[in-house]
Each structure stands twice: as structure tokens, then as C-alpha cells.
CSV table of C-alpha atoms and ligand atoms in Angstrom, one decimal:
chain,number,residue,atom,x,y,z
A,21,MET,CA,26.7,6.7,-29.6
A,22,ARG,CA,24.6,7.3,-26.8
A,23,PRO,CA,23.8,3.8,-24.9
A,24,LEU,CA,19.8,2.5,-24.5
A,25,TYR,CA,19.0,1.0,-21.8
A,26,PHE,CA,15.2,-1.2,-22.8
A,27,ASP,CA,16.1,-3.8,-20.2
A,28,TYR,CA,14.5,-2.3,-17.1
A,29,ASN,CA,12.4,-5.8,-16.2
A,30,ALA,CA,15.8,-7.3,-15.9
A,31,THR,CA,16.8,-5.1,-13.7
A,32,THR,CA,16.6,-1.1,-12.8
A,33,PRO,CA,19.5,1.3,-11.4
A,34,ILE,CA,19.3,2.7,-8.5
A,35,LEU,CA,17.8,6.0,-8.1
A,36,PRO,CA,20.0,9.1,-6.4
A,37,ARG,CA,17.3,10.1,-3.9
A,38,VAL,CA,17.4,5.7,-3.1
A,39,TYR,CA,20.8,6.0,-3.1
A,40,GLU,CA,21.0,8.9,-0.7
A,41,ALA,CA,18.7,7.3,1.6
A,42,MET,CA,21.0,4.2,1.6
A,43,ARG,CA,24.2,5.6,2.2
A,44,PRO,CA,24.5,6.5,5.5
A,45,TYR,CA,23.4,3.1,6.5
A,46,LEU,CA,26.8,1.8,4.7
A,47,THR,CA,28.6,4.1,6.7
A,48,GLU,CA,28.1,5.8,9.5
A,49,HIS,CA,24.7,4.1,10.9
A,50,PHE,CA,26.4,0.5,10.5
A,51,GLY,CA,24.6,-0.9,13.4
A,52,ASN,CA,23.4,-4.0,14.2
A,53,PRO,CA,19.7,-3.5,14.6
A,54,GLY,CA,19.5,-5.7,17.3
A,55,SER,CA,22.2,-4.4,19.3
A,56,GLY,CA,20.4,-1.9,22.4
A,57,HIS,CA,23.2,0.7,21.9
A,58,LEU,CA,23.5,3.8,20.0
A,59,TRP,CA,24.4,2.1,17.2
A,60,GLY,CA,21.9,-1.0,17.1
A,61,LEU,CA,19.0,1.9,17.7
A,62,LYS,CA,20.2,4.0,14.8
A,63,ALA,CA,19.9,1.0,12.6
A,64,LYS,CA,16.6,-0.6,13.6
A,65,ARG,CA,14.6,3.1,13.0
A,66,GLY,CA,15.6,2.8,9.8
A,67,ALA,CA,14.8,-0.6,9.5
A,68,GLU,CA,11.4,0.0,10.5
A,69,LEU,CA,10.7,3.4,8.9
A,70,ALA,CA,11.6,0.8,5.5
A,71,ARG,CA,8.8,-1.3,6.8
A,72,GLU,CA,6.3,1.2,7.0
A,73,GLN,CA,7.7,2.7,4.0
A,74,VAL,CA,7.0,-0.8,2.0
A,75,ALA,CA,3.4,-1.4,3.7
A,76,GLY,CA,2.1,1.7,2.7
A,77,LEU,CA,3.1,1.0,-1.1
A,78,ILE,CA,1.0,-2.3,-1.1
A,79,ASN,CA,-1.7,-1.2,1.7
A,80,CYS,CA,-1.0,-3.5,4.6
A,81,ALA,CA,0.6,-3.2,8.2
A,82,PRO,CA,4.0,-3.0,8.4
A,83,GLY,CA,4.1,-5.9,10.8
A,84,GLU,CA,3.0,-7.6,7.9
A,85,VAL,CA,6.1,-7.2,5.5
A,86,TYR,CA,9.3,-9.6,6.1
A,87,PHE,CA,12.4,-8.6,4.2
A,88,THR,CA,14.1,-11.0,2.4
A,89,SER,CA,17.2,-11.3,0.2
A,90,CYS,CA,15.6,-11.5,-3.4
A,91,ALA,CA,12.1,-12.1,-4.7
A,92,THR,CA,13.3,-15.6,-5.7
A,93,GLU,CA,14.0,-16.0,-1.8
A,94,SER,CA,10.3,-14.8,-1.1
A,95,ASP,CA,8.8,-16.9,-3.9
A,96,ASN,CA,10.6,-19.8,-2.1
A,97,TRP,CA,9.7,-19.5,1.3
A,98,ALA,CA,6.4,-19.2,0.4
A,99,LEU,CA,6.2,-22.2,-1.6
A,100,LEU,CA,8.5,-24.4,0.5
A,101,GLY,CA,6.9,-23.0,4.3
A,102,LEU,CA,3.2,-23.6,3.2
A,103,GLY,CA,4.3,-26.5,1.2
A,104,LEU,CA,7.1,-28.2,2.8
A,105,ALA,CA,4.9,-27.9,6.2
A,106,ARG,CA,2.4,-30.1,4.7
A,107,PRO,CA,3.1,-33.3,4.0
A,108,GLY,CA,1.3,-34.4,0.8
A,109,ALA,CA,0.3,-30.8,0.0
A,110,HIS,CA,-1.4,-29.7,-3.0
A,111,VAL,CA,0.2,-26.9,-4.8
A,112,VAL,CA,-1.6,-24.8,-7.8
A,113,ILE,CA,0.8,-22.2,-9.9
A,114,SER,CA,0.2,-21.0,-13.2
A,115,ALA,CA,2.3,-22.5,-16.3
A,116,ILE,CA,3.7,-18.8,-16.9
A,117,GLU,CA,5.7,-18.4,-13.4
A,118,HIS,CA,9.1,-17.6,-13.2
A,119,PRO,CA,12.1,-20.1,-12.8
A,120,ALA,CA,11.9,-19.3,-8.9
A,121,ILE,CA,8.2,-20.7,-8.6
A,122,VAL,CA,8.4,-23.2,-11.4
A,123,GLU,CA,11.3,-24.6,-10.0
A,124,CYS,CA,10.7,-24.2,-6.2
A,125,ALA,CA,7.4,-26.4,-7.3
A,126,ALA,CA,9.4,-28.9,-8.9
A,127,TYR,CA,11.6,-29.2,-5.8
A,128,LEU,CA,8.3,-29.4,-3.7
A,129,GLU,CA,6.8,-32.5,-6.3
A,130,ARG,CA,10.4,-34.3,-5.7
A,131,CYS,CA,9.5,-34.0,-1.9
A,132,GLY,CA,6.4,-35.4,-2.2
A,133,ALA,CA,3.5,-32.8,-2.6
A,134,ARG,CA,1.3,-32.7,-5.6
A,135,VAL,CA,1.6,-29.7,-8.2
A,136,SER,CA,-0.9,-28.8,-10.7
A,137,ARG,CA,0.5,-26.4,-13.5
A,138,VAL,CA,-2.8,-24.1,-14.8
A,139,GLY,CA,-2.5,-23.1,-18.4
A,140,VAL,CA,-3.3,-19.7,-20.2
A,141,ASP,CA,-4.8,-18.5,-23.4
A,142,GLU,CA,-3.5,-16.8,-26.4
A,143,GLN,CA,-2.9,-13.6,-24.2
A,144,GLY,CA,-1.2,-15.1,-21.8
A,145,LEU,CA,-4.0,-15.1,-19.1
A,146,VAL,CA,-4.5,-17.4,-16.2
A,147,ASP,CA,-8.2,-18.2,-16.8
A,148,PRO,CA,-9.8,-18.2,-13.1
A,149,ALA,CA,-12.0,-21.1,-13.7
A,150,ALA,CA,-9.5,-23.1,-14.6
A,151,VAL,CA,-7.9,-22.4,-11.3
A,152,ARG,CA,-11.0,-23.4,-9.9
A,153,ALA,CA,-11.0,-26.9,-11.5
A,154,ALA,CA,-7.6,-27.3,-10.5
A,155,CYS,CA,-8.2,-27.0,-6.9
A,156,ALA,CA,-11.5,-29.3,-7.0
A,157,SER,CA,-10.2,-32.1,-5.2
A,158,GLY,CA,-8.6,-29.6,-2.9
A,159,ALA,CA,-5.4,-27.4,-2.5
A,160,ASP,CA,-2.8,-26.3,-0.3
A,161,LEU,CA,-1.8,-23.2,-1.7
A,162,ILE,CA,-2.4,-21.4,-5.1
A,163,SER,CA,0.4,-19.4,-6.5
A,164,VAL,CA,-0.1,-16.9,-9.6
A,165,MET,CA,2.0,-13.8,-10.5
A,166,LEU,CA,0.9,-10.4,-10.6
A,167,ALA,CA,2.4,-9.5,-13.6
A,168,ASN,CA,4.4,-11.4,-16.6
A,169,ASN,CA,8.2,-10.7,-16.6
A,170,GLU,CA,8.0,-11.4,-19.8
A,171,THR,CA,4.8,-10.3,-21.6
A,172,GLY,CA,3.7,-8.2,-18.9
A,173,ALA,CA,0.4,-9.0,-18.6
A,174,LEU,CA,-1.4,-8.8,-15.6
A,175,GLN,CA,-3.3,-11.4,-14.1
A,176,PRO,CA,-6.5,-12.0,-12.5
A,177,VAL,CA,-5.3,-12.5,-8.8
A,178,ALA,CA,-8.0,-10.7,-7.2
A,179,GLU,CA,-10.9,-12.6,-8.6
A,180,ILE,CA,-8.5,-16.2,-8.0
A,181,ALA,CA,-8.0,-14.7,-4.6
A,182,ALA,CA,-11.6,-13.9,-3.3
A,183,TRP,CA,-12.6,-17.7,-4.6
A,184,ALA,CA,-9.7,-18.6,-2.6
A,185,ARG,CA,-10.6,-16.9,0.5
A,186,LYS,CA,-14.1,-18.5,0.8
A,187,GLN,CA,-12.4,-22.2,0.4
A,188,GLY,CA,-9.7,-21.4,2.8
A,189,ILE,CA,-7.0,-21.7,0.2
A,190,PRO,CA,-4.0,-19.4,0.8
A,191,VAL,CA,-3.3,-17.4,-2.2
A,192,HIS,CA,0.5,-16.4,-2.9
A,193,SER,CA,1.4,-13.9,-5.9
A,194,ASP,CA,4.8,-12.9,-7.3
A,195,ALA,CA,4.3,-9.2,-7.9
A,196,ALA,CA,8.4,-9.0,-8.6
A,197,GLN,CA,7.1,-6.9,-11.7
A,198,ALA,CA,4.5,-5.4,-10.7
A,199,VAL,CA,5.1,-3.1,-7.0
A,200,GLY,CA,6.2,0.3,-8.2
A,201,LYS,CA,5.1,-0.4,-11.7
A,202,VAL,CA,1.2,-0.5,-11.0
A,203,PRO,CA,-1.0,-0.2,-8.1
A,204,VAL,CA,-0.6,-2.9,-5.9
A,205,ASP,CA,-3.1,-3.0,-2.6
A,206,VAL,CA,-2.9,-6.4,-1.2
A,207,ALA,CA,-6.2,-6.1,1.1
A,208,ALA,CA,-8.0,-5.3,-2.6
A,209,LEU,CA,-5.9,-8.2,-4.0
A,210,GLY,CA,-6.8,-10.3,-1.2
A,211,VAL,CA,-4.0,-12.5,-1.1
A,212,ASP,CA,-2.2,-13.9,1.6
A,213,LEU,CA,1.4,-13.7,0.0
A,214,LEU,CA,2.9,-11.1,-1.9
A,215,THR,CA,6.6,-10.7,-3.6
A,216,ILE,CA,8.4,-7.7,-3.8
A,217,ALA,CA,11.7,-7.2,-5.9
A,218,GLY,CA,14.4,-4.7,-4.6
A,219,HIS,CA,16.0,-4.1,-8.2
A,220,LYS,CA,12.9,-4.4,-10.3
A,221,LEU,CA,11.8,-0.6,-8.2
A,222,TYR,CA,15.4,1.3,-8.6
A,223,ALA,CA,16.8,-0.6,-4.9
A,224,PRO,CA,19.8,-2.1,-5.2
A,225,LYS,CA,19.7,-6.1,-6.2
A,226,GLY,CA,19.9,-8.6,-3.4
A,227,VAL,CA,16.8,-7.3,-1.3
A,228,GLY,CA,13.2,-8.5,-1.7
A,229,ALA,CA,10.1,-9.4,0.4
A,230,LEU,CA,7.3,-11.4,1.5
A,231,TYR,CA,4.2,-9.5,2.9
A,232,VAL,CA,2.7,-12.5,4.7
A,233,ARG,CA,-1.1,-11.6,5.8
A,234,GLN,CA,-1.3,-11.6,10.0
A,235,GLY,CA,-2.7,-14.9,10.7
A,236,LEU,CA,-0.8,-16.5,8.4
A,237,GLU,CA,1.0,-19.8,9.9
A,238,LEU,CA,4.2,-19.8,7.7
A,239,ALA,CA,6.8,-21.9,8.1
A,240,PRO,CA,10.5,-20.3,8.2
A,241,LEU,CA,12.7,-21.4,5.2
A,242,LEU,CA,15.9,-19.6,7.3
A,243,TRP,CA,16.6,-20.7,10.9
A,244,GLY,CA,19.1,-18.9,13.1
A,245,GLY,CA,19.1,-16.1,15.5
A,246,GLY,CA,15.3,-15.1,15.0
A,247,GLN,CA,15.5,-11.6,13.3
A,248,GLU,CA,12.5,-10.6,11.6
A,249,ARG,CA,10.0,-11.8,14.2
A,250,GLY,CA,12.0,-15.4,14.3
A,251,ARG,CA,10.1,-15.4,11.0
A,252,ARG,CA,13.5,-15.2,8.5
A,253,SER,CA,16.7,-15.1,10.6
A,254,GLY,CA,20.0,-13.6,9.6
A,255,THR,CA,21.4,-10.4,10.5
A,256,GLU,CA,19.4,-7.6,8.9
A,257,ASN,CA,20.8,-6.0,5.5
A,258,VAL,CA,19.9,-2.6,7.1
A,259,PRO,CA,21.3,-0.1,4.2
A,260,TYR,CA,18.6,-2.3,1.0
A,261,MET,CA,16.0,-2.6,3.4
A,262,VAL,CA,16.4,1.2,3.9
A,263,ALA,CA,16.9,1.4,0.0
A,264,LEU,CA,13.6,-0.6,-0.6
A,265,GLY,CA,11.8,1.3,1.6
A,266,GLU,CA,12.8,4.4,-0.2
A,267,ALA,CA,12.1,2.9,-3.6
A,268,CYS,CA,8.6,2.5,-2.2
A,269,ALA,CA,7.9,5.4,-0.8
A,270,LEU,CA,8.7,7.4,-4.1
A,271,ALA,CA,6.2,4.9,-6.1
A,272,ALA,CA,3.7,5.8,-3.9
A,273,GLU,CA,4.4,9.4,-4.7
A,274,ASP,CA,3.7,9.8,-8.2
A,275,LEU,CA,2.4,6.1,-9.5
A,276,PRO,CA,-0.3,7.6,-11.6
A,277,GLY,CA,1.6,9.8,-13.7
A,278,GLU,CA,4.6,7.9,-14.1
A,279,MET,CA,2.2,5.1,-15.0
A,280,ALA,CA,0.7,7.6,-17.9
A,281,ARG,CA,3.8,8.7,-18.7
A,282,GLN,CA,5.3,4.8,-19.6
A,283,ARG,CA,2.1,3.8,-21.4
A,284,GLU,CA,2.6,7.2,-23.6
A,285,LEU,CA,6.3,5.9,-24.4
A,286,GLY,CA,4.8,2.6,-25.1
A,287,ARG,CA,2.3,4.1,-28.3
A,288,VAL,CA,5.0,5.5,-29.7
A,289,PHE,CA,7.1,2.5,-29.3
A,290,LEU,CA,4.5,1.1,-31.4
A,291,GLU,CA,3.7,3.9,-33.4
A,292,GLY,CA,7.5,3.8,-34.4
A,293,LEU,CA,7.7,0.1,-35.2
A,294,GLY,CA,4.8,0.1,-36.9
A,295,ALA,CA,6.2,2.3,-39.6
A,296,LEU,CA,8.7,-0.2,-40.4
A,297,ASP,CA,8.9,-3.1,-43.0
A,298,VAL,CA,8.8,-5.5,-41.2
A,299,ASP,CA,5.9,-8.1,-39.9
A,300,TRP,CA,5.8,-8.3,-36.0
A,301,ARG,CA,3.1,-9.2,-33.6
A,302,LEU,CA,3.0,-7.5,-30.0
A,303,TYR,CA,2.8,-9.9,-27.3
A,304,SER,CA,-0.5,-9.8,-24.9
A,305,GLU,CA,-2.0,-6.6,-27.2
A,306,ARG,CA,-5.4,-7.1,-25.8
A,307,ALA,CA,-4.6,-8.6,-22.0
A,308,PRO,CA,-4.1,-5.5,-19.7
A,309,ARG,CA,-0.5,-5.2,-19.3
A,310,LEU,CA,2.7,-3.2,-17.7
A,311,PRO,CA,2.9,0.2,-18.9
A,312,GLY,CA,7.0,-0.3,-19.1
A,313,THR,CA,6.4,-3.4,-21.4
A,314,ALA,CA,6.4,-4.9,-24.9
A,315,ALA,CA,7.4,-8.3,-25.8
A,316,VAL,CA,7.2,-8.4,-29.8
A,317,GLY,CA,7.9,-11.2,-32.1
A,318,PHE,CA,9.2,-10.3,-35.3
A,319,LYS,CA,8.3,-13.5,-38.0
A,320,GLY,CA,11.1,-15.6,-39.0
A,321,LEU,CA,13.7,-14.0,-37.4
A,322,ASN,CA,16.1,-14.8,-35.0
A,323,ALA,CA,16.0,-13.3,-31.5
A,324,GLY,CA,20.0,-13.7,-30.9
A,325,ASP,CA,20.8,-12.2,-34.5
A,326,ILE,CA,18.2,-8.8,-33.7
A,327,ILE,CA,19.6,-8.7,-30.2
A,328,SER,CA,23.9,-9.1,-31.6
A,329,GLY,CA,22.5,-6.3,-34.1
A,330,LEU,CA,21.3,-4.3,-31.4
A,331,VAL,CA,24.3,-5.0,-29.5
A,332,VAL,CA,26.7,-3.3,-31.8
A,333,LEU,CA,24.5,-0.3,-31.8
A,334,ASP,CA,24.6,-0.3,-27.9
A,335,VAL,CA,20.8,-1.4,-27.4
A,336,GLY,CA,20.1,-3.6,-24.1
A,337,VAL,CA,17.1,-5.4,-25.0
A,338,SER,CA,16.4,-9.1,-23.5
A,339,ALA,CA,15.0,-12.4,-25.5
A,340,GLY,CA,12.8,-13.9,-23.3
A,341,ALA,CA,13.2,-13.6,-19.3
A,342,ALA,CA,16.6,-12.1,-19.3
A,343,CYS,CA,17.1,-14.1,-16.0
A,344,HIS,CA,17.3,-17.1,-18.4
A,345,GLY,CA,20.2,-15.7,-20.4
A,346,ASP,CA,20.4,-14.2,-23.6
A,347,THR,CA,19.1,-17.9,-25.4
A,348,THR,CA,16.5,-17.7,-28.5
A,349,VAL,CA,15.2,-21.2,-26.9
A,350,VAL,CA,11.0,-20.5,-27.2
A,351,SER,CA,10.4,-19.6,-23.6
A,352,HIS,CA,7.9,-21.7,-21.2
A,353,VAL,CA,5.7,-18.4,-21.3
A,354,LEU,CA,5.6,-18.2,-25.2
A,355,ALA,CA,4.7,-22.1,-25.4
A,356,ALA,CA,2.0,-22.1,-22.9
A,357,MET,CA,0.7,-19.2,-24.6
A,358,GLY,CA,0.5,-21.2,-28.4
A,359,VAL,CA,2.8,-18.2,-30.2
A,360,PRO,CA,3.4,-19.7,-33.3
A,361,LEU,CA,7.4,-20.9,-33.6
A,362,GLU,CA,7.8,-18.6,-36.8
A,363,TYR,CA,7.2,-15.6,-34.2
A,364,ALA,CA,8.3,-17.1,-30.9
A,365,GLN,CA,11.9,-17.6,-32.1
A,366,GLY,CA,12.2,-13.7,-33.1
A,367,THR,CA,10.6,-12.4,-29.5
A,368,ILE,CA,12.3,-9.2,-28.2
A,369,ARG,CA,11.1,-8.0,-24.5
A,370,PHE,CA,11.2,-4.1,-24.7
A,371,SER,CA,10.8,-2.6,-20.9
A,372,TRP,CA,11.5,0.9,-20.3
A,373,GLY,CA,11.1,2.7,-16.6
A,374,ARG,CA,11.8,6.3,-15.1
A,375,PRO,CA,15.0,7.5,-16.8
A,376,THR,CA,13.4,6.8,-20.5
A,377,SER,CA,12.7,9.6,-22.6
A,378,GLN,CA,10.3,9.9,-25.9
A,379,ASP,CA,13.5,10.6,-27.2
A,380,ASP,CA,15.4,7.3,-26.3
A,381,VAL,CA,12.3,5.8,-28.1
A,382,ARG,CA,12.2,7.4,-31.1
A,383,GLU,CA,16.1,6.2,-31.3
A,384,LEU,CA,15.3,2.9,-30.1
A,385,VAL,CA,12.8,2.6,-33.0
A,386,ARG,CA,15.6,4.5,-35.4
A,387,ARG,CA,18.1,1.8,-34.2
A,388,LEU,CA,15.9,-1.3,-34.3
A,389,GLY,CA,14.9,-0.5,-37.8
A,390,GLN,CA,18.8,-0.5,-38.6
A,391,ALA,CA,19.7,-3.5,-36.9
A,392,LEU,CA,16.6,-5.5,-39.1
A,393,GLY,CA,17.1,-3.9,-42.4
A,394,ALA,CA,20.9,-5.5,-42.0
A,395,LEU,CA,18.9,-9.2,-41.1
A,396,ALA,CA,16.6,-8.9,-44.3
B,409,PLP,N1,9.8,-13.5,-10.3
B,409,PLP,C1,9.7,-12.4,-11.4
B,409,PLP,C2,8.0,-12.2,-11.8
B,409,PLP,C3,11.0,-12.1,-12.1
B,409,PLP,O1,10.8,-11.2,-12.6
B,409,PLP,C4,12.2,-12.2,-11.2
B,409,PLP,C5,13.3,-11.5,-12.1
B,409,PLP,O2,13.1,-11.6,-12.4
B,409,PLP,C6,12.2,-13.1,-10.3
B,409,PLP,C7,11.1,-13.5,-9.7
B,409,PLP,C8,13.2,-13.2,-9.2
B,409,PLP,O3,14.2,-11.9,-8.7
B,409,PLP,P1,15.9,-12.3,-8.2
B,409,PLP,O4,16.4,-12.2,-9.4
B,409,PLP,O5,16.0,-11.0,-8.1
B,409,PLP,O6,15.3,-13.2,-7.3
């Protein structure tokens, strides 16, 4: 049986073009970009081209892009870099953030910061008015993700940031699930900090980036040799930086067309689901969503059982957020949305990507029908 991967929000494969761009930097261009000789200069040039490519995709200056080891590091850097540097800081986050923000904010709290958590409506959307209310006594940072990893719901970050800018409150957005999937323009969004994850857009795991608006004061997370203009020490991972740059260049080339294609795959999927004899609901149905994500609750079923049924049919999906493992505990996102337990416990996240075809989607629906049929 041909394996069907529908877990692109968990991670993506490295595309051949990305791999080919990276390969010479793993072998012949192995130099340390901090070295002034031929080998170092070659590596440095690769890293700087990558910085330009990332900047090109999110519309900022290359000097505002800082490479990190992952989205978790970028998220932690944004929160701790601002939060720890200001004793007694007040940080406002949404209730549906990834654990890289949730857990980091909890740590900040233990360090003496005040953290406010803003809820979402039943569509999984943050209300900008609720963010404004949470900032009534002033705030040092607002962090609201751009696309939720479980539902794909796109948050009103631009509206929040437009208001925050007038108040002088810096805004961070975790765009790990958005960059490369929908247009992300930091100037249009008006954010001060933005997180990028390499492995969600066909670059390897172990590389990310943080956009830091020019002029924003942000304390380093890693101290040492002063790489990344003194803000993120540690010898640069040039091959992975090159890969992330190439992945961003690729996304910039055909984003509207690929988005339309993936939206159509979503339509085919939901049409197929509609023809199955099961009770299900699509989360964030009326919210703007990522084109390649559909989180579906199957009434009265257990997500673990559905996944087990799909695993034997060589289908890869996830229950809730993959980063939490394949547990059927209702996620904090579904809980914040107030999803009834009978649907929440049977929630499966389907996510597709560039290599996915219509044929794959039809075959997914067929095997899903088989797996659900066995549970009835
Ligand atoms: N933020 C979001 C929205 C994510 O979806 C993820 C991963 O799933 C992360 C952050 C963390 O990414 P990483 O595990 O690569 O650090």
C-alpha cells in the first residue's frame, strides 16, 4: 500500500531543490563564516544570500533576520529577551499559543513577570478588543501567533499590532505555521518580532529564524562569540541557513498558485468527508485558515483509535498537535475554543503540502472511511 502522509504541520520533507542548495555547504564549503580566508568567505557568502532570501519572503531588511536553531528558540528568545530584561514585565499572550510560548511564559511568570492570557472565540480566533483590554494597565510585550498549528486559523495580528504600535507595545508573532504557506509581510503586519521554522517549509529540522525590527532592543538568549551581529552566539549552521534561504526563495516564487492548489485539495477532502456516513465537524470553519490544514472532530470517537486504524493503512495524521505526541487528551486549543467533549476527543488534524496530489486526498478519504467503518 502506498503510504499517505497528511501531517505536514508536524514537519515537511526537505525538497530536492532545497537539499541540492544545501549539499555543497555540508561538504566543500564547510568553512566557518567567521574565518577571513577562502573557506570562511565562501560560507559567509552562502549565509548572507540565505539571509536575503528569508528577508525577501517576509519583506524586511536582511539585517533584521537572525538565524536560530528552531522556532522554539525564536519564540523563547522573543519572550525572554524582552521579558527578562524588564523586571516585573507584563506579557500578554493568547490561550492558543504553541507550548514554545505557553511554557516559556510560565517560566517568565516564575521569574517575576506578570502574564495575561487572552481567550479565543468558538472559531479559535483571538479578539483584538480582548488583547487591548488585557493591556489596560500597560504591557511590555504582546505575543499572538499568526496561524494556529492545530486548526490553521489565521489570527488578526495586523489589527492587534496596529493598535499596539500606537501604544508603544512591541508585538511578537509566532509564524512557524504561516511562513511559506500564506503571504507573511512583516511591514504590513506591523510586528516587531516574528518566528520562522525551517522544517515547516521544506528546510531541515534544527533551523529557524527570528525577525527583529531594526531599532528594537532585545537582549540575547545565547551569549558567547558574538555571531549574528552580537545577538545570537554560536558558530553558524551555514548548510541549514542556506536550506532555509532556498526554501523561502521557492515559496516566494509560486505562493499564490500553490495556495490555490492546496485550497482545492481541501475542498476535495471535505467533499469526500461529506459523503462518508459519519458525524464530524470542521474546526475554525468560518475563520480564515491555512490552505493545507483541516482539523476535524469525529463525534463519539476516540482520536487514538482513529489514528491506530489509519496507521495500519499507512496513513500518517496527528491528533491535536503532533508536538504533544499522539495523545487523545483534549488540547488546550480545543479547550479554549469550547469544543464539546464528544467531538474534541475524536479530533484529527489533517495537513497536506506541496507533494500532495488530488489522488492522495481521494485515497485518504477512502482509507479514512475504511478506518471509521471499522470503529462503528
Ligand atoms: N510554533 C508553532 C506554531 C509550531 O507549530 C511549532 C511546531 O510544531 C513550533 C512553534 C515549534 O517548532 P520547533 O519544534 O521546530 O522548535
